[in-house]
Amino acid sequence: MTQNQMLRREPEGNWSYQYFSLIDPKSTDSSYMTITDTPSLYYVRMDGNHPPYQRVLFRQKIKLGWLTALDRKPAAPAAR
């Protein structure tokens, strides 16, 4: 997701974005250190006109095409 794609959905305002995290409910790791190709991006939008109280947590589902492409590449033969 690009910044322009994210801002296109936002109302007019003086926003800043912080605390980005990728979290995948399909993670096989108990601390969510691993992700599949469809995690969610979590971030906080802060309102610069009304600090520090106007904060909104967002979740955006994303698709990591490059991760899928890595899974499809054939494994290189082991060196002898």
JSON list of N, CA and C in Angstrom, two decimals:
[
{"chain": "A", "resi": 1, "resn": "MET", "atom": "N", "xyz": [0.85, -1.16, 0.00]},
{"chain": "A", "resi": 1, "resn": "MET", "atom": "CA", "xyz": [0.00, 0.00, 0.00]},
{"chain": "A", "resi": 1, "resn": "MET", "atom": "C", "xyz": [0.90, 1.23, 0.00]},
{"chain": "A", "resi": 2, "resn": "THR", "atom": "N", "xyz": [0.60, 2.15, -0.86]},
{"chain": "A", "resi": 2, "resn": "THR", "atom": "CA", "xyz": [1.39, 3.38, -0.91]},
{"chain": "A", "resi": 2, "resn": "THR", "atom": "C", "xyz": [0.74, 4.44, -0.03]},
{"chain": "A", "resi": 3, "resn": "GLN", "atom": "N", "xyz": [1.49, 5.48, 0.25]},
{"chain": "A", "resi": 3, "resn": "GLN", "atom": "CA", "xyz": [0.96, 6.58, 1.05]},
{"chain": "A", "resi": 3, "resn": "GLN", "atom": "C", "xyz": [-0.23, 7.23, 0.34]},
{"chain": "A", "resi": 4, "resn": "ASN", "atom": "N", "xyz": [-0.15, 7.40, -0.97]},
{"chain": "A", "resi": 4, "resn": "ASN", "atom": "CA", "xyz": [-1.26, 8.00, -1.72]},
{"chain": "A", "resi": 4, "resn": "ASN", "atom": "C", "xyz": [-2.52, 7.14, -1.64]},
{"chain": "A", "resi": 5, "resn": "GLN", "atom": "N", "xyz": [-2.39, 5.83, -1.71]},
{"chain": "A", "resi": 5, "resn": "GLN", "atom": "CA", "xyz": [-3.55, 4.96, -1.59]},
{"chain": "A", "resi": 5, "resn": "GLN", "atom": "C", "xyz": [-4.18, 5.09, -0.21]},
{"chain": "A", "resi": 6, "resn": "MET", "atom": "N", "xyz": [-3.35, 5.20, 0.81]},
{"chain": "A", "resi": 6, "resn": "MET", "atom": "CA", "xyz": [-3.86, 5.34, 2.17]},
{"chain": "A", "resi": 6, "resn": "MET", "atom": "C", "xyz": [-4.55, 6.69, 2.35]},
{"chain": "A", "resi": 7, "resn": "LEU", "atom": "N", "xyz": [-3.94, 7.75, 1.85]},
{"chain": "A", "resi": 7, "resn": "LEU", "atom": "CA", "xyz": [-4.50, 9.08, 2.04]},
{"chain": "A", "resi": 7, "resn": "LEU", "atom": "C", "xyz": [-5.76, 9.32, 1.23]},
{"chain": "A", "resi": 8, "resn": "ARG", "atom": "N", "xyz": [-5.94, 8.60, 0.14]},
{"chain": "A", "resi": 8, "resn": "ARG", "atom": "CA", "xyz": [-7.14, 8.75, -0.69]},
{"chain": "A", "resi": 8, "resn": "ARG", "atom": "C", "xyz": [-8.42, 8.46, 0.09]},
{"chain": "A", "resi": 9, "resn": "ARG", "atom": "N", "xyz": [-8.33, 7.60, 1.08]},
{"chain": "A", "resi": 9, "resn": "ARG", "atom": "CA", "xyz": [-9.51, 7.20, 1.86]},
{"chain": "A", "resi": 9, "resn": "ARG", "atom": "C", "xyz": [-9.76, 8.10, 3.07]},
{"chain": "A", "resi": 10, "resn": "GLU", "atom": "N", "xyz": [-8.82, 8.96, 3.38]},
{"chain": "A", "resi": 10, "resn": "GLU", "atom": "CA", "xyz": [-8.90, 9.75, 4.60]},
{"chain": "A", "resi": 10, "resn": "GLU", "atom": "C", "xyz": [-9.66, 11.06, 4.39]},
{"chain": "A", "resi": 11, "resn": "PRO", "atom": "N", "xyz": [-10.37, 11.52, 5.42]},
{"chain": "A", "resi": 11, "resn": "PRO", "atom": "CA", "xyz": [-11.00, 12.84, 5.35]},
{"chain": "A", "resi": 11, "resn": "PRO", "atom": "C", "xyz": [-9.93, 13.93, 5.43]},
{"chain": "A", "resi": 12, "resn": "GLU", "atom": "N", "xyz": [-10.30, 15.15, 5.12]},
{"chain": "A", "resi": 12, "resn": "GLU", "atom": "CA", "xyz": [-9.38, 16.28, 5.25]},
{"chain": "A", "resi": 12, "resn": "GLU", "atom": "C", "xyz": [-8.93, 16.39, 6.70]},
{"chain": "A", "resi": 13, "resn": "GLY", "atom": "N", "xyz": [-7.67, 16.72, 6.90]},
{"chain": "A", "resi": 13, "resn": "GLY", "atom": "CA", "xyz": [-7.17, 16.88, 8.26]},
{"chain": "A", "resi": 13, "resn": "GLY", "atom": "C", "xyz": [-5.66, 16.95, 8.29]},
{"chain": "A", "resi": 14, "resn": "ASN", "atom": "N", "xyz": [-5.14, 17.09, 9.47]},
{"chain": "A", "resi": 14, "resn": "ASN", "atom": "CA", "xyz": [-3.71, 17.16, 9.69]},
{"chain": "A", "resi": 14, "resn": "ASN", "atom": "C", "xyz": [-3.28, 15.85, 10.35]},
{"chain": "A", "resi": 15, "resn": "TRP", "atom": "N", "xyz": [-3.15, 14.79, 9.56]},
{"chain": "A", "resi": 15, "resn": "TRP", "atom": "CA", "xyz": [-2.92, 13.45, 10.09]},
{"chain": "A", "resi": 15, "resn": "TRP", "atom": "C", "xyz": [-1.45, 13.07, 10.07]},
{"chain": "A", "resi": 16, "resn": "SER", "atom": "N", "xyz": [-1.07, 12.26, 11.03]},
{"chain": "A", "resi": 16, "resn": "SER", "atom": "CA", "xyz": [0.20, 11.57, 10.98]},
{"chain": "A", "resi": 16, "resn": "SER", "atom": "C", "xyz": [-0.08, 10.10, 11.30]},
{"chain": "A", "resi": 17, "resn": "TYR", "atom": "N", "xyz": [0.81, 9.23, 10.86]},
{"chain": "A", "resi": 17, "resn": "TYR", "atom": "CA", "xyz": [0.61, 7.78, 11.00]},
{"chain": "A", "resi": 17, "resn": "TYR", "atom": "C", "xyz": [1.81, 7.19, 11.71]},
{"chain": "A", "resi": 18, "resn": "GLN", "atom": "N", "xyz": [1.53, 6.34, 12.71]},
{"chain": "A", "resi": 18, "resn": "GLN", "atom": "CA", "xyz": [2.61, 5.76, 13.50]},
{"chain": "A", "resi": 18, "resn": "GLN", "atom": "C", "xyz": [2.26, 4.34, 13.91]},
{"chain": "A", "resi": 19, "resn": "TYR", "atom": "N", "xyz": [3.23, 3.66, 14.49]},
{"chain": "A", "resi": 19, "resn": "TYR", "atom": "CA", "xyz": [3.08, 2.34, 15.11]},
{"chain": "A", "resi": 19, "resn": "TYR", "atom": "C", "xyz": [2.63, 1.27, 14.13]},
{"chain": "A", "resi": 20, "resn": "PHE", "atom": "N", "xyz": [3.29, 1.16, 12.99]},
{"chain": "A", "resi": 20, "resn": "PHE", "atom": "CA", "xyz": [2.94, 0.16, 11.98]},
{"chain": "A", "resi": 20, "resn": "PHE", "atom": "C", "xyz": [3.38, -1.23, 12.43]},
{"chain": "A", "resi": 21, "resn": "SER", "atom": "N", "xyz": [2.49, -2.21, 12.25]},
{"chain": "A", "resi": 21, "resn": "SER", "atom": "CA", "xyz": [2.79, -3.60, 12.59]},
{"chain": "A", "resi": 21, "resn": "SER", "atom": "C", "xyz": [2.09, -4.52, 11.60]},
{"chain": "A", "resi": 22, "resn": "LEU", "atom": "N", "xyz": [2.77, -5.59, 11.24]},
{"chain": "A", "resi": 22, "resn": "LEU", "atom": "CA", "xyz": [2.15, -6.67, 10.46]},
{"chain": "A", "resi": 22, "resn": "LEU", "atom": "C", "xyz": [1.81, -7.78, 11.44]},
{"chain": "A", "resi": 23, "resn": "ILE", "atom": "N", "xyz": [0.54, -8.16, 11.47]},
{"chain": "A", "resi": 23, "resn": "ILE", "atom": "CA", "xyz": [0.09, -9.25, 12.34]},
{"chain": "A", "resi": 23, "resn": "ILE", "atom": "C", "xyz": [-0.77, -10.17, 11.49]},
{"chain": "A", "resi": 24, "resn": "ASP", "atom": "N", "xyz": [-0.48, -11.45, 11.61]},
{"chain": "A", "resi": 24, "resn": "ASP", "atom": "CA", "xyz": [-1.20, -12.45, 10.82]},
{"chain": "A", "resi": 24, "resn": "ASP", "atom": "C", "xyz": [-1.89, -13.44, 11.75]},
{"chain": "A", "resi": 25, "resn": "PRO", "atom": "N", "xyz": [-3.23, -13.46, 11.77]},
{"chain": "A", "resi": 25, "resn": "PRO", "atom": "CA", "xyz": [-3.92, -14.41, 12.63]},
{"chain": "A", "resi": 25, "resn": "PRO", "atom": "C", "xyz": [-3.65, -15.86, 12.25]},
{"chain": "A", "resi": 26, "resn": "LYS", "atom": "N", "xyz": [-3.15, -16.10, 11.03]},
{"chain": "A", "resi": 26, "resn": "LYS", "atom": "CA", "xyz": [-2.82, -17.46, 10.60]},
{"chain": "A", "resi": 26, "resn": "LYS", "atom": "C", "xyz": [-1.40, -17.86, 11.00]},
{"chain": "A", "resi": 27, "resn": "SER", "atom": "N", "xyz": [-0.71, -17.00, 11.72]},
{"chain": "A", "resi": 27, "resn": "SER", "atom": "CA", "xyz": [0.67, -17.29, 12.13]},
{"chain": "A", "resi": 27, "resn": "SER", "atom": "C", "xyz": [0.73, -18.57, 12.94]},
{"chain": "A", "resi": 28, "resn": "THR", "atom": "N", "xyz": [1.75, -19.37, 12.68]},
{"chain": "A", "resi": 28, "resn": "THR", "atom": "CA", "xyz": [1.94, -20.61, 13.42]},
{"chain": "A", "resi": 28, "resn": "THR", "atom": "C", "xyz": [2.83, -20.39, 14.65]},
{"chain": "A", "resi": 29, "resn": "ASP", "atom": "N", "xyz": [3.32, -19.18, 14.81]},
{"chain": "A", "resi": 29, "resn": "ASP", "atom": "CA", "xyz": [4.20, -18.83, 15.92]},
{"chain": "A", "resi": 29, "resn": "ASP", "atom": "C", "xyz": [3.37, -18.17, 17.02]},
{"chain": "A", "resi": 30, "resn": "SER", "atom": "N", "xyz": [3.57, -18.56, 18.26]},
{"chain": "A", "resi": 30, "resn": "SER", "atom": "CA", "xyz": [2.74, -18.02, 19.35]},
{"chain": "A", "resi": 30, "resn": "SER", "atom": "C", "xyz": [2.97, -16.52, 19.60]},
{"chain": "A", "resi": 31, "resn": "SER", "atom": "N", "xyz": [4.09, -15.97, 19.13]},
{"chain": "A", "resi": 31, "resn": "SER", "atom": "CA", "xyz": [4.34, -14.54, 19.30]},
{"chain": "A", "resi": 31, "resn": "SER", "atom": "C", "xyz": [4.14, -13.78, 17.99]},
{"chain": "A", "resi": 32, "resn": "TYR", "atom": "N", "xyz": [3.53, -14.42, 16.99]},
{"chain": "A", "resi": 32, "resn": "TYR", "atom": "CA", "xyz": [3.21, -13.80, 15.69]},
{"chain": "A", "resi": 32, "resn": "TYR", "atom": "C", "xyz": [4.45, -13.28, 14.97]},
{"chain": "A", "resi": 33, "resn": "MET", "atom": "N", "xyz": [5.56, -13.96, 15.10]},
{"chain": "A", "resi": 33, "resn": "MET", "atom": "CA", "xyz": [6.80, -13.56, 14.42]},
{"chain": "A", "resi": 33, "resn": "MET", "atom": "C", "xyz": [6.82, -14.00, 12.97]},
{"chain": "A", "resi": 34, "resn": "THR", "atom": "N", "xyz": [5.96, -14.94, 12.58]},
{"chain": "A", "resi": 34, "resn": "THR", "atom": "CA", "xyz": [5.89, -15.38, 11.19]},
{"chain": "A", "resi": 34, "resn": "THR", "atom": "C", "xyz": [4.59, -14.90, 10.58]},
{"chain": "A", "resi": 35, "resn": "ILE", "atom": "N", "xyz": [4.61, -14.70, 9.26]},
{"chain": "A", "resi": 35, "resn": "ILE", "atom": "CA", "xyz": [3.40, -14.26, 8.56]},
{"chain": "A", "resi": 35, "resn": "ILE", "atom": "C", "xyz": [3.23, -15.07, 7.29]},
{"chain": "A", "resi": 36, "resn": "THR", "atom": "N", "xyz": [1.99, -15.12, 6.82]},
{"chain": "A", "resi": 36, "resn": "THR", "atom": "CA", "xyz": [1.70, -15.71, 5.52]},
{"chain": "A", "resi": 36, "resn": "THR", "atom": "C", "xyz": [1.67, -14.57, 4.51]},
{"chain": "A", "resi": 37, "resn": "ASP", "atom": "N", "xyz": [1.18, -14.83, 3.30]},
{"chain": "A", "resi": 37, "resn": "ASP", "atom": "CA", "xyz": [1.14, -13.77, 2.29]},
{"chain": "A", "resi": 37, "resn": "ASP", "atom": "C", "xyz": [-0.08, -12.86, 2.44]},
{"chain": "A", "resi": 38, "resn": "THR", "atom": "N", "xyz": [-0.92, -13.06, 3.47]},
{"chain": "A", "resi": 38, "resn": "THR", "atom": "CA", "xyz": [-2.11, -12.22, 3.67]},
{"chain": "A", "resi": 38, "resn": "THR", "atom": "C", "xyz": [-2.22, -11.74, 5.13]},
{"chain": "A", "resi": 39, "resn": "PRO", "atom": "N", "xyz": [-1.23, -11.00, 5.62]},
{"chain": "A", "resi": 39, "resn": "PRO", "atom": "CA", "xyz": [-1.34, -10.47, 6.98]},
{"chain": "A", "resi": 39, "resn": "PRO", "atom": "C", "xyz": [-2.20, -9.21, 7.00]},
{"chain": "A", "resi": 40, "resn": "SER", "atom": "N", "xyz": [-2.36, -8.65, 8.16]},
{"chain": "A", "resi": 40, "resn": "SER", "atom": "CA", "xyz": [-3.03, -7.36, 8.29]},
{"chain": "A", "resi": 40, "resn": "SER", "atom": "C", "xyz": [-2.01, -6.33, 8.74]},
{"chain": "A", "resi": 41, "resn": "LEU", "atom": "N", "xyz": [-2.13, -5.13, 8.18]},
{"chain": "A", "resi": 41, "resn": "LEU", "atom": "CA", "xyz": [-1.30, -4.00, 8.58]},
{"chain": "A", "resi": 41, "resn": "LEU", "atom": "C", "xyz": [-2.09, -3.20, 9.61]},
{"chain": "A", "resi": 42, "resn": "TYR", "atom": "N", "xyz": [-1.53, -3.04, 10.80]},
{"chain": "A", "resi": 42, "resn": "TYR", "atom": "CA", "xyz": [-2.15, -2.24, 11.85]},
{"chain": "A", "resi": 42, "resn": "TYR", "atom": "C", "xyz": [-1.35, -0.95, 11.97]},
{"chain": "A", "resi": 43, "resn": "TYR", "atom": "N", "xyz": [-2.05, 0.17, 12.16]},
{"chain": "A", "resi": 43, "resn": "TYR", "atom": "CA", "xyz": [-1.38, 1.45, 12.36]},
{"chain": "A", "resi": 43, "resn": "TYR", "atom": "C", "xyz": [-2.32, 2.42, 13.06]},
{"chain": "A", "resi": 44, "resn": "VAL", "atom": "N", "xyz": [-1.75, 3.48, 13.60]},
{"chain": "A", "resi": 44, "resn": "VAL", "atom": "CA", "xyz": [-2.52, 4.48, 14.34]},
{"chain": "A", "resi": 44, "resn": "VAL", "atom": "C", "xyz": [-2.47, 5.80, 13.57]},
{"chain": "A", "resi": 45, "resn": "ARG", "atom": "N", "xyz": [-3.64, 6.41, 13.39]},
{"chain": "A", "resi": 45, "resn": "ARG", "atom": "CA", "xyz": [-3.73, 7.75, 12.79]},
{"chain": "A", "resi": 45, "resn": "ARG", "atom": "C", "xyz": [-3.91, 8.76, 13.91]},
{"chain": "A", "resi": 46, "resn": "MET", "atom": "N", "xyz": [-3.04, 9.76, 13.93]},
{"chain": "A", "resi": 46, "resn": "MET", "atom": "CA", "xyz": [-3.10, 10.81, 14.95]},
{"chain": "A", "resi": 46, "resn": "MET", "atom": "C", "xyz": [-3.57, 12.10, 14.30]},
{"chain": "A", "resi": 47, "resn": "ASP", "atom": "N", "xyz": [-4.41, 12.83, 15.01]},
{"chain": "A", "resi": 47, "resn": "ASP", "atom": "CA", "xyz": [-4.93, 14.10, 14.54]},
{"chain": "A", "resi": 47, "resn": "ASP", "atom": "C", "xyz": [-4.05, 15.23, 15.06]},
{"chain": "A", "resi": 48, "resn": "GLY", "atom": "N", "xyz": [-3.27, 15.87, 14.18]},
{"chain": "A", "resi": 48, "resn": "GLY", "atom": "CA", "xyz": [-2.38, 16.94, 14.58]},
{"chain": "A", "resi": 48, "resn": "GLY", "atom": "C", "xyz": [-3.09, 18.20, 15.03]},
{"chain": "A", "resi": 49, "resn": "ASN", "atom": "N", "xyz": [-4.38, 18.35, 14.70]},
{"chain": "A", "resi": 49, "resn": "ASN", "atom": "CA", "xyz": [-5.14, 19.52, 15.12]},
{"chain": "A", "resi": 49, "resn": "ASN", "atom": "C", "xyz": [-5.72, 19.39, 16.52]},
{"chain": "A", "resi": 50, "resn": "HIS", "atom": "N", "xyz": [-5.80, 18.16, 17.04]},
{"chain": "A", "resi": 50, "resn": "HIS", "atom": "CA", "xyz": [-6.40, 17.92, 18.36]},
{"chain": "A", "resi": 50, "resn": "HIS", "atom": "C", "xyz": [-5.56, 16.92, 19.17]},
{"chain": "A", "resi": 51, "resn": "PRO", "atom": "N", "xyz": [-4.26, 17.17, 19.32]},
{"chain": "A", "resi": 51, "resn": "PRO", "atom": "CA", "xyz": [-3.45, 16.20, 20.07]},
{"chain": "A", "resi": 51, "resn": "PRO", "atom": "C", "xyz": [-3.73, 16.29, 21.55]},
{"chain": "A", "resi": 52, "resn": "PRO", "atom": "N", "xyz": [-3.43, 15.33, 22.35]},
{"chain": "A", "resi": 52, "resn": "PRO", "atom": "CA", "xyz": [-2.99, 13.99, 22.00]},
{"chain": "A", "resi": 52, "resn": "PRO", "atom": "C", "xyz": [-4.13, 12.99, 22.01]},
{"chain": "A", "resi": 53, "resn": "TYR", "atom": "N", "xyz": [-5.37, 13.45, 22.01]},
{"chain": "A", "resi": 53, "resn": "TYR", "atom": "CA", "xyz": [-6.50, 12.56, 22.27]},
{"chain": "A", "resi": 53, "resn": "TYR", "atom": "C", "xyz": [-7.16, 11.95, 21.05]},
{"chain": "A", "resi": 54, "resn": "GLN", "atom": "N", "xyz": [-6.99, 12.50, 19.89]},
{"chain": "A", "resi": 54, "resn": "GLN", "atom": "CA", "xyz": [-7.65, 11.98, 18.70]},
{"chain": "A", "resi": 54, "resn": "GLN", "atom": "C", "xyz": [-6.74, 10.96, 18.01]},
{"chain": "A", "resi": 55, "resn": "ARG", "atom": "N", "xyz": [-6.88, 9.71, 18.41]},
{"chain": "A", "resi": 55, "resn": "ARG", "atom": "CA", "xyz": [-6.11, 8.61, 17.82]},
{"chain": "A", "resi": 55, "resn": "ARG", "atom": "C", "xyz": [-7.10, 7.54, 17.36]},
{"chain": "A", "resi": 56, "resn": "VAL", "atom": "N", "xyz": [-6.81, 6.97, 16.20]},
{"chain": "A", "resi": 56, "resn": "VAL", "atom": "CA", "xyz": [-7.67, 5.92, 15.66]},
{"chain": "A", "resi": 56, "resn": "VAL", "atom": "C", "xyz": [-6.78, 4.76, 15.23]},
{"chain": "A", "resi": 57, "resn": "LEU", "atom": "N", "xyz": [-7.11, 3.55, 15.67]},
{"chain": "A", "resi": 57, "resn": "LEU", "atom": "CA", "xyz": [-6.39, 2.35, 15.27]},
{"chain": "A", "resi": 57, "resn": "LEU", "atom": "C", "xyz": [-7.05, 1.78, 14.02]},
{"chain": "A", "resi": 58, "resn": "PHE", "atom": "N", "xyz": [-6.24, 1.47, 13.00]},
{"chain": "A", "resi": 58, "resn": "PHE", "atom": "CA", "xyz": [-6.74, 0.91, 11.76]},
{"chain": "A", "resi": 58, "resn": "PHE", "atom": "C", "xyz": [-6.15, -0.46, 11.52]},
{"chain": "A", "resi": 59, "resn": "ARG", "atom": "N", "xyz": [-6.92, -1.29, 10.82]},
{"chain": "A", "resi": 59, "resn": "ARG", "atom": "CA", "xyz": [-6.43, -2.58, 10.35]},
{"chain": "A", "resi": 59, "resn": "ARG", "atom": "C", "xyz": [-6.75, -2.65, 8.87]},
{"chain": "A", "resi": 60, "resn": "GLN", "atom": "N", "xyz": [-5.73, -2.94, 8.08]},
{"chain": "A", "resi": 60, "resn": "GLN", "atom": "CA", "xyz": [-5.89, -3.04, 6.62]},
{"chain": "A", "resi": 60, "resn": "GLN", "atom": "C", "xyz": [-5.35, -4.39, 6.18]},
{"chain": "A", "resi": 61, "resn": "LYS", "atom": "N", "xyz": [-6.21, -5.23, 5.59]},
{"chain": "A", "resi": 61, "resn": "LYS", "atom": "CA", "xyz": [-5.73, -6.49, 5.04]},
{"chain": "A", "resi": 61, "resn": "LYS", "atom": "C", "xyz": [-4.88, -6.19, 3.82]},
{"chain": "A", "resi": 62, "resn": "ILE", "atom": "N", "xyz": [-3.76, -6.90, 3.71]},
{"chain": "A", "resi": 62, "resn": "ILE", "atom": "CA", "xyz": [-2.87, -6.69, 2.57]},
{"chain": "A", "resi": 62, "resn": "ILE", "atom": "C", "xyz": [-2.48, -8.03, 1.96]},
{"chain": "A", "resi": 63, "resn": "LYS", "atom": "N", "xyz": [-1.98, -8.00, 0.76]},
{"chain": "A", "resi": 63, "resn": "LYS", "atom": "CA", "xyz": [-1.50, -9.18, 0.05]},
{"chain": "A", "resi": 63, "resn": "LYS", "atom": "C", "xyz": [-0.04, -8.97, -0.28]},
{"chain": "A", "resi": 64, "resn": "LEU", "atom": "N", "xyz": [0.82, -9.87, 0.16]},
{"chain": "A", "resi": 64, "resn": "LEU", "atom": "CA", "xyz": [2.25, -9.77, -0.10]},
{"chain": "A", "resi": 64, "resn": "LEU", "atom": "C", "xyz": [2.59, -10.66, -1.30]},
{"chain": "A", "resi": 65, "resn": "GLY", "atom": "N", "xyz": [2.46, -10.10, -2.50]},
{"chain": "A", "resi": 65, "resn": "GLY", "atom": "CA", "xyz": [2.71, -10.86, -3.71]},
{"chain": "A", "resi": 65, "resn": "GLY", "atom": "C", "xyz": [4.13, -11.38, -3.81]},
{"chain": "A", "resi": 66, "resn": "TRP", "atom": "N", "xyz": [5.10, -10.60, -3.30]},
{"chain": "A", "resi": 66, "resn": "TRP", "atom": "CA", "xyz": [6.49, -11.04, -3.37]},
{"chain": "A", "resi": 66, "resn": "TRP", "atom": "C", "xyz": [6.72, -12.27, -2.51]},
{"chain": "A", "resi": 67, "resn": "LEU", "atom": "N", "xyz": [5.98, -12.42, -1.42]},
{"chain": "A", "resi": 67, "resn": "LEU", "atom": "CA", "xyz": [6.13, -13.58, -0.56]},
{"chain": "A", "resi": 67, "resn": "LEU", "atom": "C", "xyz": [5.59, -14.82, -1.25]},
{"chain": "A", "resi": 68, "resn": "THR", "atom": "N", "xyz": [4.48, -14.66, -1.97]},
{"chain": "A", "resi": 68, "resn": "THR", "atom": "CA", "xyz": [3.93, -15.76, -2.74]},
{"chain": "A", "resi": 68, "resn": "THR", "atom": "C", "xyz": [4.90, -16.18, -3.83]},
{"chain": "A", "resi": 69, "resn": "ALA", "atom": "N", "xyz": [5.52, -15.20, -4.50]},
{"chain": "A", "resi": 69, "resn": "ALA", "atom": "CA", "xyz": [6.47, -15.49, -5.57]},
{"chain": "A", "resi": 69, "resn": "ALA", "atom": "C", "xyz": [7.67, -16.26, -5.03]},
{"chain": "A", "resi": 70, "resn": "LEU", "atom": "N", "xyz": [8.12, -15.96, -3.82]},
{"chain": "A", "resi": 70, "resn": "LEU", "atom": "CA", "xyz": [9.24, -16.69, -3.23]},
{"chain": "A", "resi": 70, "resn": "LEU", "atom": "C", "xyz": [8.88, -18.15, -3.00]},
{"chain": "A", "resi": 71, "resn": "ASP", "atom": "N", "xyz": [7.64, -18.41, -2.60]},
{"chain": "A", "resi": 71, "resn": "ASP", "atom": "CA", "xyz": [7.20, -19.78, -2.37]},
{"chain": "A", "resi": 71, "resn": "ASP", "atom": "C", "xyz": [7.18, -20.60, -3.66]},
{"chain": "A", "resi": 72, "resn": "ARG", "atom": "N", "xyz": [6.97, -19.95, -4.79]},
{"chain": "A", "resi": 72, "resn": "ARG", "atom": "CA", "xyz": [6.86, -20.65, -6.07]},
{"chain": "A", "resi": 72, "resn": "ARG", "atom": "C", "xyz": [8.21, -20.94, -6.72]},
{"chain": "A", "resi": 73, "resn": "LYS", "atom": "N", "xyz": [9.27, -20.24, -6.30]},
{"chain": "A", "resi": 73, "resn": "LYS", "atom": "CA", "xyz": [10.59, -20.46, -6.90]},
{"chain": "A", "resi": 73, "resn": "LYS", "atom": "C", "xyz": [11.08, -21.85, -6.54]},
{"chain": "A", "resi": 74, "resn": "PRO", "atom": "N", "xyz": [11.65, -22.57, -7.52]},
{"chain": "A", "resi": 74, "resn": "PRO", "atom": "CA", "xyz": [12.20, -23.89, -7.20]},
{"chain": "A", "resi": 74, "resn": "PRO", "atom": "C", "xyz": [13.43, -23.74, -6.31]},
{"chain": "A", "resi": 75, "resn": "ALA", "atom": "N", "xyz": [13.59, -24.68, -5.42]},
{"chain": "A", "resi": 75, "resn": "ALA", "atom": "CA", "xyz": [14.74, -24.62, -4.53]},
{"chain": "A", "resi": 75, "resn": "ALA", "atom": "C", "xyz": [16.01, -24.92, -5.30]},
{"chain": "A", "resi": 76, "resn": "ALA", "atom": "N", "xyz": [17.08, -24.22, -4.95]},
{"chain": "A", "resi": 76, "resn": "ALA", "atom": "CA", "xyz": [18.37, -24.45, -5.59]},
{"chain": "A", "resi": 76, "resn": "ALA", "atom": "C", "xyz": [18.95, -25.76, -5.06]},
{"chain": "A", "resi": 77, "resn": "PRO", "atom": "N", "xyz": [19.63, -26.51, -5.95]},
{"chain": "A", "resi": 77, "resn": "PRO", "atom": "CA", "xyz": [20.23, -27.77, -5.48]},
{"chain": "A", "resi": 77, "resn": "PRO", "atom": "C", "xyz": [21.32, -27.49, -4.44]},
{"chain": "A", "resi": 78, "resn": "ALA", "atom": "N", "xyz": [21.44, -28.38, -3.52]},
{"chain": "A", "resi": 78, "resn": "ALA", "atom": "CA", "xyz": [22.44, -28.21, -2.45]},
{"chain": "A", "resi": 78, "resn": "ALA", "atom": "C", "xyz": [23.84, -28.31, -3.02]},
{"chain": "A", "resi": 79, "resn": "ALA", "atom": "N", "xyz": [24.74, -27.47, -2.53]},
{"chain": "A", "resi": 79, "resn": "ALA", "atom": "CA", "xyz": [26.13, -27.51, -2.98]},
{"chain": "A", "resi": 79, "resn": "ALA", "atom": "C", "xyz": [26.83, -28.71, -2.36]},
{"chain": "A", "resi": 80, "resn": "ARG", "atom": "N", "xyz": [27.73, -29.31, -3.14]},
{"chain": "A", "resi": 80, "resn": "ARG", "atom": "CA", "xyz": [28.46, -30.49, -2.61]},
{"chain": "A", "resi": 80, "resn": "ARG", "atom": "C", "xyz": [29.88, -30.14, -2.34]}
]
